[in-house]
Amino acid sequence: EGDAEGWEQEREEAEAALLELREAVRPVREPGCLRELGRKAQKARKRRQRLQRRRQEARAAKEEEAARAAEREAEIDRWRAKRIQDVEEKNREQELKAAADSVLSEVRKKQADTKRMLDILAALEKLRKLRKEAAIRKGLCPPPSADEAFENQVESLRTLLKNHTQLYEAEERALRVMLEGEQEEERKREMENKQKKEREKLLQQKSEIDAKLFGDPDEFPLAHLLQPFREYYLQAEHSVAALIQIRHEWDRYLVPADHPEGSCIPPGWVIPSLPSSDTWATAVR
């Protein structure tokens, strides 16, 4: 009897659980339930994909920004190093020039001192001559040995001063050659910098013209499709035969500037004119 009651209780519990399970799965058996669940699952899946794509885009944007920042930092470092190098070179040139000017000034001072000493020797010779003449008028005649000793001493000093003068002149010529060489190097560097700026300006103009004719490669993602046209129009820069053929075709149309039925060949690319109407402008864009 106890076993029968136990089985009866278990059966009632099982029927209650079965009833609860049927109530739980009953909405699933409705006609539009599976479709609604599929729609919600697809919506959740799309949301997860959208969030994942956003995270990937954010990560890619962050990496791109980090790469641009690193490139900017590298560019700033290169610019700073170049400026520091230019300043150091300019300082070295100024120091070298100042040192050369100082040495040149010292050499010129020595030359002036040597000239002054030669003038003093000439004045001493003139003074001795005047005193000798005055002594002779008084009846006093100095011995010839005194004249000879004086002349030998003056000639020895004059020779020494002339040697010093020649040495100083050689130093001055060497310094002038060095200064002229530095000035020539400076002029050469200035000319090279000027030519570099002109080349960069011409390249910038060429890039602008190419962008107008063929499109900006940074903004136009299909620039590689224009590569055959670019190669066609620039073939004369890489092939002598193509250059000769193109010149032959152009030469047939050469006419004077004042010819009524033609004009001279333009020296460069013919840049398209600006749109003359809003309709044309929308088509160009």
mmCIF file with all atom_site columns, C-alpha atoms in Angstrom, residues 4-18:
data_model
loop_
_atom_site.group_PDB
_atom_site.id
_atom_site.type_symbol
_atom_site.label_atom_id
_atom_site.label_alt_id
_atom_site.label_comp_id
_atom_site.label_asym_id
_atom_site.label_entity_id
_atom_site.label_seq_id
_atom_site.pdbx_PDB_ins_code
_atom_site.Cartn_x
_atom_site.Cartn_y
_atom_site.Cartn_z
_atom_site.occupancy
_atom_site.B_iso_or_equiv
_atom_site.pdbx_formal_charge
_atom_site.auth_seq_id
_atom_site.auth_comp_id
_atom_site.auth_asym_id
_atom_site.auth_atom_id
_atom_site.pdbx_PDB_model_num
ATOM 1  C CA . ALA A 1 4  ? 1.155 2.391  -4.371  1.00 0.00 ? 4  ALA A CA 1
ATOM 2  C CA . GLU A 1 5  ? 0.869 5.760  -2.666  1.00 0.00 ? 5  GLU A CA 1
ATOM 3  C CA . GLY A 1 6  ? 4.482 6.584  -3.564  1.00 0.00 ? 6  GLY A CA 1
ATOM 4  C CA . TRP A 1 7  ? 3.877 5.679  -7.216  1.00 0.00 ? 7  TRP A CA 1
ATOM 5  C CA . GLU A 1 8  ? 0.687 7.729  -7.244  1.00 0.00 ? 8  GLU A CA 1
ATOM 6  C CA . GLN A 1 9  ? 2.555 10.776 -5.898  1.00 0.00 ? 9  GLN A CA 1
ATOM 7  C CA . GLU A 1 10 ? 5.366 10.402 -8.441  1.00 0.00 ? 10 GLU A CA 1
ATOM 8  C CA . ARG A 1 11 ? 2.810 10.055 -11.231 1.00 0.00 ? 11 ARG A CA 1
ATOM 9  C CA . GLU A 1 12 ? 1.050 13.241 -10.155 1.00 0.00 ? 12 GLU A CA 1
ATOM 10 C CA . GLU A 1 13 ? 4.396 15.078 -10.024 1.00 0.00 ? 13 GLU A CA 1
ATOM 11 C CA . ALA A 1 14 ? 5.316 13.769 -13.466 1.00 0.00 ? 14 ALA A CA 1
ATOM 12 C CA . GLU A 1 15 ? 1.965 14.839 -14.909 1.00 0.00 ? 15 GLU A CA 1
ATOM 13 C CA . ALA A 1 16 ? 2.372 18.288 -13.335 1.00 0.00 ? 16 ALA A CA 1
ATOM 14 C CA . ALA A 1 17 ? 5.902 18.599 -14.830 1.00 0.00 ? 17 ALA A CA 1
ATOM 15 C CA . LEU A 1 18 ? 4.596 17.403 -18.213 1.00 0.00 ? 18 LEU A CA 1
#
